[in-house]
Amino acid sequence: MLELKNISFGVEDDGQEKEIIRDVSLTLPDNKLIVVTGPNGGGKSTLARIIAGIETPSSGQILLDGEDITHLSITERAKKGIGFAFQQPVRFKGLQVLDLIRLAAGKHLTVMDACSYLSKVGLCARDYINREVNSSLSGGELKRIEIATVLAKAPSLAIFDEPEAGIDLWSFQNLIEVFQRLREHIKDSSILIISHQERILNIADEIIVLRDGQLVRRGSRDEILPELIGTSAAIPACRVAEESEAM
Amino acid sequence: MVQFGNIQIDEIQMRLLKEVADLHSVPEGAFNIRSNGKSAARFSTANIEIEPKEGASGIDVHIKPGTKNESVHIPVVMTQSGLTELVYNDFHIGEGADVTIVAGCGIDNCGPKDSEHDGIHRFYVGKGAKVRYVEKHYGSGTGSGKRILNPGTEVYMEEDSTMEMEMVQIKGVDDTDRTTTADLAAGAKLVVRERLMTHDKQRAISTYVVNLNGAGATADVVSRSVARDDSYQKFDAKIIGNAPCSGHTECDSIIMDNGRILAVPGLEANDVDAALVHEAAIGKIAGDQIIKLMTLGLTEQEAEEQIINGFLK
Ligand SMILES: Nc1ncnc2c1ncn2[C@@H]1O[C@H](COP(=O)(O)OP(=O)(O)O)[C@@H](O)[C@H]1O
Ligand SMILES: [Mg+2]
């Protein structure tokens, strides 16, 4: 279980203090799938980065299973079971997909085991396992490899930042199955997904709406989703197809 | 001492041979193993003849025209502190041959005096011949004496020949000044892949002068390097297009700590149909690469090691 207590985060912007996260408190219980949504620029990615330890909050406290992790490093949090799939995955010259998946798993996986993670995200493993994670990969391919690294890490708290972005031909249904399987396979795990997609909101146990750095709504899916339909916080799946075609 | 084919070598030499030529036992094909200033073992095949030079240190390697899928290993190992040598190795590669040449030099210096190996390699690549050349440099030993390597490589390529050169120096060489020159006739193709890492107070200079003299000649010279600690590197690659040809050089480098790198692009077009490109990028490891690996549970240092290992792979 993860608890955020009165988390605030600000940055210097043009000599002015800019508040990006304002006094956010929330609890992510075990065995729950929570979707964070809200307008662009609302602070969703920043909140995820604070949980992963990439940003340090200016005030507030973060507890993981009751332990204060506010001042732990990214590495220490990763070792305690936090996994994070970036909104914009990083490219590495020279490192191969296989290397990255092995590093994620934290042990020497066989090629076959590593391939199984790629298959789960709908990539033909044979074609990708030896590819370099460099600019020769498309955005969508990179995004799926990013998700595969988090699956290989098997974290007890998995955070996915807009996992559907750039995922074109691969059906949405597969992505949703990935999250459902992850839930089943890791005991007492919780999953936090940042997304605008209605079909992802649809599998949430709870939905959180973040706007202007503030938590403005939180509740069960049945409670929150009807309010969001038709707003940019819940884009129906058919729009996704149009967007990806345009890309 | 360990048995290596029909000669005996010590454990350190054995380790050096593994590092520089991936040799665990006597290689297949022709070979010449040079150990502490002397030829320790030599073997010629029906198609590849290795003979010692007269009046100078080194060997002449004659590869018969049409020789296919054969290899020559010519590793050099030095374990005596204070040894300095200048060696000339000439390769005469016959028309249409297709061969792999594995060179490499390993120096272990445990003493106070400098050890130095200067190897001058000349390649005469016949018409249509294909050569894959692999050269690894490696240094070890805790002595205060330096490990110095100054290779000079000259490549003369006849029409439609191909030469792929892989040059690797990852660890332990204190000082290196490498000069590679190549002259390409029509249709010849040169590919160079250099991988270099310097650390501590090491210094590495790598100079290329490639002359594209015939129509359709192509050269692709790419260096990937990492300079860490207080080390210094200079990459100076010049391509000269004297005919309708194409040439590309690239220097892609990571600097760490107080490492310094100077990349000197040099292109000279003496023909209106010469297409020459130079690319160079120097910078530290991208912060988000380190962060990503840290979110997978690596420490910052482990993340850096992985990124560099991958970059130099
Ligand atoms: N390091 C930073 N410096 C300045 N502004 C930032 C920084 N990080 C985020 N922001 C700003 O904070 C706001 C929230 O960003 P983000 O968390 O990426 O939102 P979301 O993921 O909800 O779209 C944006 O206006 C963004 O430009
Ligand atoms: Mg975002």
Coordinates of C-alpha atoms in Angstrom, one line a residue, chain A residues 18-180:
Chain A
K18 CA 5.5 27.5 -9.8
E19 CA 3.4 25.0 -7.9
I20 CA 2.9 21.9 -10.0
I21 CA 1.5 19.6 -7.3
R22 CA -0.6 21.1 -4.5
D23 CA -1.2 19.3 -1.3
V24 CA -2.1 15.9 -2.8
S25 CA -3.0 13.2 -0.4
L26 CA -4.1 9.7 -1.5
T27 CA -3.9 6.0 -0.8
L28 CA -3.3 3.2 -3.2
P29 CA -4.4 0.1 -1.5
D30 CA -3.1 -3.4 -2.5
N31 CA -4.9 -5.4 -5.1
K32 CA -6.3 -2.3 -6.7
L33 CA -6.0 -0.8 -10.2
I34 CA -6.2 2.9 -10.1
V35 CA -6.4 5.2 -13.1
V36 CA -5.3 8.9 -12.8
T37 CA -6.8 11.1 -15.4
G38 CA -7.2 14.8 -16.0
P39 CA -6.2 17.5 -18.4
N40 CA -2.8 17.8 -19.9
G41 CA -0.4 19.7 -17.7
G42 CA -2.4 18.8 -14.7
G43 CA 0.6 17.2 -12.9
K44 CA 0.0 13.5 -13.5
S45 CA 3.5 12.7 -14.8
T46 CA 5.0 14.8 -12.1
L47 CA 3.1 12.9 -9.4
A48 CA 4.3 9.6 -10.9
R49 CA 7.9 10.9 -10.9
I50 CA 7.5 11.9 -7.3
I51 CA 6.4 8.4 -6.4
A52 CA 9.3 6.8 -8.3
G53 CA 11.7 9.1 -6.5
I54 CA 12.8 11.0 -9.7
E55 CA 11.5 14.3 -8.2
T56 CA 11.6 15.1 -4.5
P57 CA 8.5 16.8 -3.1
S58 CA 8.9 20.2 -1.5
S59 CA 6.7 19.0 1.3
G60 CA 4.7 16.0 2.3
Q61 CA 5.4 12.4 3.0
I62 CA 5.3 9.1 1.0
L63 CA 4.8 5.8 2.8
L64 CA 5.1 2.4 1.2
D65 CA 3.6 -0.4 3.3
G66 CA 3.9 1.9 6.3
E67 CA 7.6 2.8 5.8
D68 CA 8.5 6.4 5.1
I69 CA 10.3 6.4 1.7
T70 CA 10.2 10.1 1.1
H71 CA 13.9 10.4 1.2
L72 CA 14.9 7.1 -0.5
S73 CA 16.6 7.1 -3.8
I74 CA 15.1 5.9 -7.1
T75 CA 17.2 2.7 -6.8
E76 CA 16.0 2.0 -3.3
R77 CA 12.4 2.5 -4.2
A78 CA 12.8 0.2 -7.3
K79 CA 14.3 -2.4 -5.0
K80 CA 11.3 -2.1 -2.7
G81 CA 9.0 -2.9 -5.6
I82 CA 8.1 0.3 -7.4
G83 CA 8.2 0.0 -11.2
F84 CA 7.6 2.9 -13.6
A85 CA 7.0 2.9 -17.4
F86 CA 7.8 6.4 -18.6
Q87 CA 5.5 8.5 -20.7
Q88 CA 8.4 9.1 -23.0
P89 CA 10.7 6.1 -22.9
V90 CA 14.4 6.6 -23.1
R91 CA 16.6 5.4 -26.0
F92 CA 20.0 3.9 -25.5
K93 CA 22.6 3.6 -28.2
G94 CA 24.1 0.2 -28.1
L95 CA 21.9 -1.4 -25.4
Q96 CA 19.8 -4.2 -26.8
V97 CA 16.2 -5.0 -26.0
L98 CA 17.5 -8.2 -24.4
D99 CA 19.9 -6.3 -22.2
L100 CA 17.2 -4.0 -21.0
I101 CA 14.8 -6.8 -20.2
R102 CA 17.5 -8.7 -18.3
L103 CA 18.4 -5.6 -16.3
A104 CA 14.7 -5.1 -15.5
A105 CA 14.3 -8.7 -14.3
G106 CA 17.5 -8.3 -12.2
K107 CA 18.7 -11.7 -13.2
H108 CA 20.1 -13.6 -16.1
L109 CA 17.0 -14.5 -18.0
T110 CA 17.2 -17.0 -20.9
V111 CA 16.5 -15.5 -24.3
M112 CA 13.3 -17.5 -24.3
D113 CA 12.1 -16.0 -21.0
A114 CA 13.0 -12.5 -22.2
C115 CA 11.1 -13.1 -25.4
S116 CA 8.0 -14.0 -23.5
Y117 CA 7.8 -10.5 -22.1
L118 CA 7.9 -9.1 -25.6
S119 CA 5.2 -11.4 -26.8
K120 CA 3.0 -10.2 -24.0
V121 CA 3.1 -6.7 -25.3
G122 CA 2.4 -7.9 -28.8
L123 CA 5.9 -7.7 -30.3
C124 CA 7.2 -10.5 -32.4
A125 CA 10.0 -11.4 -30.0
R126 CA 12.4 -12.8 -32.6
D127 CA 12.4 -9.5 -34.5
Y128 CA 13.1 -7.4 -31.5
I129 CA 15.1 -9.2 -28.9
N130 CA 18.4 -8.2 -30.5
R131 CA 17.5 -4.8 -31.7
E132 CA 19.2 -1.8 -30.2
V133 CA 17.0 0.4 -28.1
N134 CA 17.9 3.4 -30.3
S135 CA 16.3 5.8 -32.7
S136 CA 15.7 3.0 -35.2
L137 CA 12.6 1.9 -33.1
S138 CA 9.3 3.7 -33.6
G139 CA 7.6 5.5 -30.8
G140 CA 5.0 2.7 -30.5
E141 CA 7.7 0.0 -30.5
L142 CA 9.6 1.8 -27.8
K143 CA 6.5 2.2 -25.7
R144 CA 5.8 -1.5 -25.8
I145 CA 9.3 -2.4 -24.9
E146 CA 9.0 0.1 -22.0
I147 CA 6.0 -1.8 -20.8
A148 CA 7.8 -5.1 -21.2
T149 CA 10.6 -3.9 -18.9
V150 CA 8.1 -3.2 -16.2
L151 CA 6.5 -6.6 -16.7
A152 CA 9.9 -8.2 -16.4
K153 CA 10.6 -6.3 -13.2
A154 CA 7.3 -7.6 -11.8
P155 CA 6.9 -4.7 -9.3
S156 CA 4.4 -4.8 -6.4
L157 CA 3.5 -1.2 -7.4
A158 CA 3.5 -0.7 -11.2
I159 CA 3.1 2.8 -12.6
F160 CA 2.3 3.2 -16.3
D161 CA 2.3 6.8 -17.7
E162 CA 0.0 7.0 -20.7
P163 CA 0.8 3.4 -21.8
E164 CA -1.6 3.6 -24.8
A165 CA 0.2 6.5 -26.5
G166 CA 1.6 5.6 -29.9
I167 CA 0.3 2.1 -29.7
D168 CA -1.1 1.7 -33.1
L169 CA -1.9 -1.6 -34.7
W170 CA -1.7 -3.5 -31.5
S171 CA -5.2 -3.8 -30.3
F172 CA -6.2 -2.1 -27.1
Q173 CA -7.6 -5.3 -25.9
N174 CA -4.1 -6.7 -25.6
L175 CA -2.9 -3.8 -23.5
I176 CA -5.9 -4.3 -21.2
E177 CA -5.1 -8.0 -20.9
V178 CA -1.5 -7.1 -19.9
F179 CA -2.8 -5.1 -17.0
Q180 CA -5.2 -7.7 -15.9

